Amino acid sequence: MEAAGEPQSNDIGSNAIDESISSSELATRLSMEAEAVTNGETDLESLNQPLLKRNRTLSASHLAMVGAKVSHIESLDYEINENDLFKQDWRSRSKVQVLQYVFLKWKLAFLVGLLTGLIATLINLAVENIAGYKLLLVSDYVQEERYMMGLIVLTGANFLLTLSATVLVVFFAPTAAGPGIPEIKAYLNGIDTPNMYGASTLFVKIIGSIGAVSAGLDLGKEGPLVHIGSCIASLLGQGGTDKHRVKWRWYRIMNNDRDRRDLITCGASSGVCAAFRSPVGGVLFALEEVATWWRSAILWRTFFSTAVVVVVLRAFIEFCSSGKCGLFGNGGLIMFDVSNVTVHYNMMDILGVALIGLIGGVLGSLYNYALHKVLRLYSLINERGKLAKILLSLTVSIFTSVCLYGLPFLVGCTKCDPSISKFECSTTGRTGNYKRFNCPKGYYNDLASLLFSTNDDAVRNIFSTNTPGEFHSVSLVIYFVLYCILGLFTFGIAVPSGLFLPIILIGSAYGRLLGIAMGSYTKIDRGLYAVLGAASLMAGSMRMTVSLCVIFLELTNNLLLLPVTMLVLLIAKSVGDCFNPSIYEIILELKGLPFLDANPEPWMRNISVAELADVKPPLISLRGLEKVSRIVDILRNTTHNGFPVIDDDVTVPSSEGTKARELHGLILRAHLVAVLKKKWFLNQPRKTEEWEVRQRFSWVELAERDLDFEQVAISKNEMEMYVDLHPFTNKTPYTVVEDMSVAKAMVLFRQVALRHLLIVPKYQGAGIYPVIGILTRQDLRAHNIQTVFPHIAKTKGREKQK
């Protein structure tokens, strides 16, 4: 039955066709904009316009930039579908089957931690050896005063490493570019980002991270490790790739969106743990930053996964410490133990710490703003094709190599302190705080100690304690400016890249500079100022507090830093929030992913869900006993993923023969496709018995997503038959009354992880239709509501603020 004039269900589907603009048209527009900018036909104001041309209606199918192309985005089914088959499945499960299900979850959590730890070790081992031997070779040329040869070798090696990483990303897995954390946030928020967790993405992410980090680019492996852990979790959760899956019955019980979400949460926390050797910090990162929905069972399993990661990393560190892993023994896996440093601070130190937090908040928001503009510019360049992406990456690589090699020649040599052992000062090896580089014996180049090292060694060097005179102010200023530039222009090229390490290096530079400026007024070591500077910039850019605090405490192994670290993080986040969103929220907006924030806009309280329903197209619903031809017609001509099931002339309980329409529930598109594929048809419209349904369907197979309607062949005779939809209908969908505010509905939608939210009328009766409309993720986005209600959003929003 169809109710004219009432809103239509509009969830976002992977096969959706936008009525106003297709993906090909959108790609053409973006390409034309890029060409116009290149030819000077438009000004740079286009950089302030949305990357995706969104339709000004609530009924548009959503598009997003995923990988290298515009994709249609679909929501995920996190809600438990309580239909007859689900209830029968839970009633029939024995205690042994329940224990098997629980044991399978824990076993998969163990495997996620084990594989993430092994791959993280492989990446670190490869990076430290490739980058280490490269730097040793170039150091030999510098010592021999063959400076041009050293530049050619360094630039050439970095060129080839960058080229290999970029080619893999551009041609095999475009979704492997970047950190992957924004897409993980979107997935755990309920958005199915296509091709983000496939086997090809995992492979390219691993090899690409090794190449990009070994090439000396200003990026880290921490963000990619989070994505790698999530890819491992996804592949384990679904039993393999999309084309090759394990079909064991006991394994298929995990193949649903809800269990896959929990496992990907374990993968994300394991990735953070593998990056920083911080198990508790990894769990808190998943809780604070990426996970939208949380419960105690997820907490236990994520903690178990991170514990496994730490055991694996520790075992390999012990094994490699004897020199069996090449140059990996003392490098990789950022370790900064200051447990032996006594932290004393007075009131002047508190002022300095507060100043670090203030600077971190301001610089973090400025960094986000500048990176936002750079990413818009890069999107226009990348639209020109694969060759443009490769050339952009190689240009950044050459510029980075020349800077890393040439800038140390601009500073003078510093004589070694007599108190320092001659074996520690003026080293020519890969590691060490005092790099000799181009200096004579007994002297060192402080800027080379930071630039001519692997990223992990650079962090250890600038964090080093009890070295007050090691780095000069001029060297730190050069280092700070260089990494601000490299950090902005490296992130966004077509290689796997993380934001953690660039931000740590930038923050530590100005933190150490402030420590030098404080001079005799402070008792805090300059290395600890560098740690606090890194923490402040991360909080100012990423807007994390609790997880960052624990990560830095686990890195430093010194609880005495807890009070000042907490103060720095709180000030930096508060200051940053005054200017712009976090960097991950900015990337989500740029990509066009329909992420639902935790806090609705104040003006949303002035709009009711009924007002949203009024601006949507007519509602499409189904009868409980529906004709096959109508189901086929609806599936063929719409892209909606949920349909209300309405029964006519149902006798109202506790009444004397009163008839009314009944809202039986909500049925998903995937279940309709499953019914058509199995041709579960009836010659006459009748309600089926429970045993009839169980003979043909099981809850496990219905939990799997199958939207491939195009392969279903229905004959003319079958078109005239009927289907009983009652056994497949979710009888307990979430509903809201039409007077509820959009703000309250949005909070409910996000916290319960819904895909559809039914709007029911305030008054019930025989002549009133039981459903007014359906709200979906796309309808509740602030941007879309503003386009439909611009006057309410502006005027009433101002009234609310007053």
PDB file of N, CA and C in Angstrom, residues 124-130 132-133 136 316-317 319-332 430-431:
ATOM      1  N   ASN A 124      58.307  -2.600  10.715  1.00  0.00           N
ATOM      2  CA  ASN A 124      59.400  -1.925  11.412  1.00  0.00           C
ATOM      3  C   ASN A 124      60.752  -2.508  11.034  1.00  0.00           C
ATOM      4  N   LEU A 125      60.819  -3.816  10.931  1.00  0.00           N
ATOM      5  CA  LEU A 125      62.080  -4.466  10.557  1.00  0.00           C
ATOM      6  C   LEU A 125      62.524  -4.031   9.165  1.00  0.00           C
ATOM      7  N   ALA A 126      61.564  -3.989   8.225  1.00  0.00           N
ATOM      8  CA  ALA A 126      61.897  -3.588   6.852  1.00  0.00           C
ATOM      9  C   ALA A 126      62.294  -2.116   6.794  1.00  0.00           C
ATOM     10  N   VAL A 127      61.549  -1.256   7.470  1.00  0.00           N
ATOM     11  CA  VAL A 127      61.842   0.182   7.432  1.00  0.00           C
ATOM     12  C   VAL A 127      63.211   0.478   8.024  1.00  0.00           C
ATOM     13  N   GLU A 128      63.488  -0.094   9.188  1.00  0.00           N
ATOM     14  CA  GLU A 128      64.754   0.199   9.851  1.00  0.00           C
ATOM     15  C   GLU A 128      65.940  -0.287   9.038  1.00  0.00           C
ATOM     16  N   ASN A 129      65.805  -1.421   8.366  1.00  0.00           N
ATOM     17  CA  ASN A 129      66.927  -1.943   7.580  1.00  0.00           C
ATOM     18  C   ASN A 129      67.082  -1.195   6.257  1.00  0.00           C
ATOM     19  N   ILE A 130      65.967  -0.963   5.552  1.00  0.00           N
ATOM     20  CA  ILE A 130      66.066  -0.258   4.271  1.00  0.00           C
ATOM     21  C   ILE A 130      66.550   1.169   4.482  1.00  0.00           C
ATOM     22  N   GLY A 132      67.965   2.400   7.176  1.00  0.00           N
ATOM     23  CA  GLY A 132      69.244   2.413   7.889  1.00  0.00           C
ATOM     24  C   GLY A 132      70.431   2.228   6.970  1.00  0.00           C
ATOM     25  N   TYR A 133      70.383   1.208   6.135  1.00  0.00           N
ATOM     26  CA  TYR A 133      71.497   0.968   5.216  1.00  0.00           C
ATOM     27  C   TYR A 133      71.622   2.100   4.190  1.00  0.00           C
ATOM     28  N   LEU A 136      73.409   4.899   6.054  1.00  0.00           N
ATOM     29  CA  LEU A 136      74.821   4.553   6.272  1.00  0.00           C
ATOM     30  C   LEU A 136      75.633   4.755   5.001  1.00  0.00           C
ATOM     31  N   PHE A 316      59.738 -10.129  19.751  1.00  0.00           N
ATOM     32  CA  PHE A 316      60.612  -9.817  18.630  1.00  0.00           C
ATOM     33  C   PHE A 316      61.715  -8.847  19.035  1.00  0.00           C
ATOM     34  N   ILE A 317      61.420  -7.918  19.932  1.00  0.00           N
ATOM     35  CA  ILE A 317      62.460  -6.997  20.397  1.00  0.00           C
ATOM     36  C   ILE A 317      63.551  -7.767  21.132  1.00  0.00           C
ATOM     37  N   PHE A 319      64.282 -10.897  20.678  1.00  0.00           N
ATOM     38  CA  PHE A 319      64.969 -11.733  19.699  1.00  0.00           C
ATOM     39  C   PHE A 319      65.944 -10.910  18.863  1.00  0.00           C
ATOM     40  N   CYS A 320      65.547  -9.691  18.497  1.00  0.00           N
ATOM     41  CA  CYS A 320      66.365  -8.870  17.611  1.00  0.00           C
ATOM     42  C   CYS A 320      67.433  -8.073  18.339  1.00  0.00           C
ATOM     43  N   SER A 321      67.367  -8.004  19.667  1.00  0.00           N
ATOM     44  CA  SER A 321      68.328  -7.188  20.414  1.00  0.00           C
ATOM     45  C   SER A 321      69.747  -7.733  20.309  1.00  0.00           C
ATOM     46  N   SER A 322      69.889  -9.004  19.951  1.00  0.00           N
ATOM     47  CA  SER A 322      71.220  -9.617  19.821  1.00  0.00           C
ATOM     48  C   SER A 322      71.816  -9.410  18.439  1.00  0.00           C
ATOM     49  N   GLY A 323      71.140  -8.664  17.584  1.00  0.00           N
ATOM     50  CA  GLY A 323      71.665  -8.369  16.257  1.00  0.00           C
ATOM     51  C   GLY A 323      71.257  -9.335  15.180  1.00  0.00           C
ATOM     52  N   LYS A 324      70.254 -10.155  15.422  1.00  0.00           N
ATOM     53  CA  LYS A 324      69.826 -11.143  14.432  1.00  0.00           C
ATOM     54  C   LYS A 324      68.890 -10.547  13.376  1.00  0.00           C
ATOM     55  N   CYS A 325      68.474  -9.303  13.558  1.00  0.00           N
ATOM     56  CA  CYS A 325      67.516  -8.684  12.631  1.00  0.00           C
ATOM     57  C   CYS A 325      68.119  -7.486  11.917  1.00  0.00           C
ATOM     58  N   GLY A 326      69.424  -7.517  11.705  1.00  0.00           N
ATOM     59  CA  GLY A 326      70.058  -6.412  11.013  1.00  0.00           C
ATOM     60  C   GLY A 326      70.102  -5.171  11.875  1.00  0.00           C
ATOM     61  N   LEU A 327      69.583  -4.075  11.375  1.00  0.00           N
ATOM     62  CA  LEU A 327      69.615  -2.795  12.091  1.00  0.00           C
ATOM     63  C   LEU A 327      68.389  -2.567  12.964  1.00  0.00           C
ATOM     64  N   PHE A 328      67.532  -3.584  13.081  1.00  0.00           N
ATOM     65  CA  PHE A 328      66.284  -3.390  13.813  1.00  0.00           C
ATOM     66  C   PHE A 328      66.477  -3.401  15.325  1.00  0.00           C
ATOM     67  N   GLY A 329      67.567  -3.927  15.801  1.00  0.00           N
ATOM     68  CA  GLY A 329      67.733  -4.144  17.237  1.00  0.00           C
ATOM     69  C   GLY A 329      67.450  -2.945  18.101  1.00  0.00           C
ATOM     70  N   ASN A 330      68.022  -1.781  17.734  1.00  0.00           N
ATOM     71  CA  ASN A 330      67.854  -0.590  18.564  1.00  0.00           C
ATOM     72  C   ASN A 330      66.927   0.446  17.948  1.00  0.00           C
ATOM     73  N   GLY A 331      66.330   0.134  16.822  1.00  0.00           N
ATOM     74  CA  GLY A 331      65.496   1.117  16.139  1.00  0.00           C
ATOM     75  C   GLY A 331      64.068   0.632  16.011  1.00  0.00           C
ATOM     76  N   GLY A 332      63.212   1.513  15.535  1.00  0.00           N
ATOM     77  CA  GLY A 332      61.807   1.159  15.332  1.00  0.00           C
ATOM     78  C   GLY A 332      61.042   1.091  16.633  1.00  0.00           C
ATOM     79  N   ARG A 430      74.080   5.039  12.163  1.00  0.00           N
ATOM     80  CA  ARG A 430      72.704   5.416  11.830  1.00  0.00           C
ATOM     81  C   ARG A 430      71.997   6.056  13.008  1.00  0.00           C
ATOM     82  N   THR A 431      72.247   5.549  14.227  1.00  0.00           N
ATOM     83  CA  THR A 431      71.567   6.067  15.417  1.00  0.00           C
ATOM     84  C   THR A 431      72.525   6.920  16.227  1.00  0.00           C
TER      85      THR A 431
END
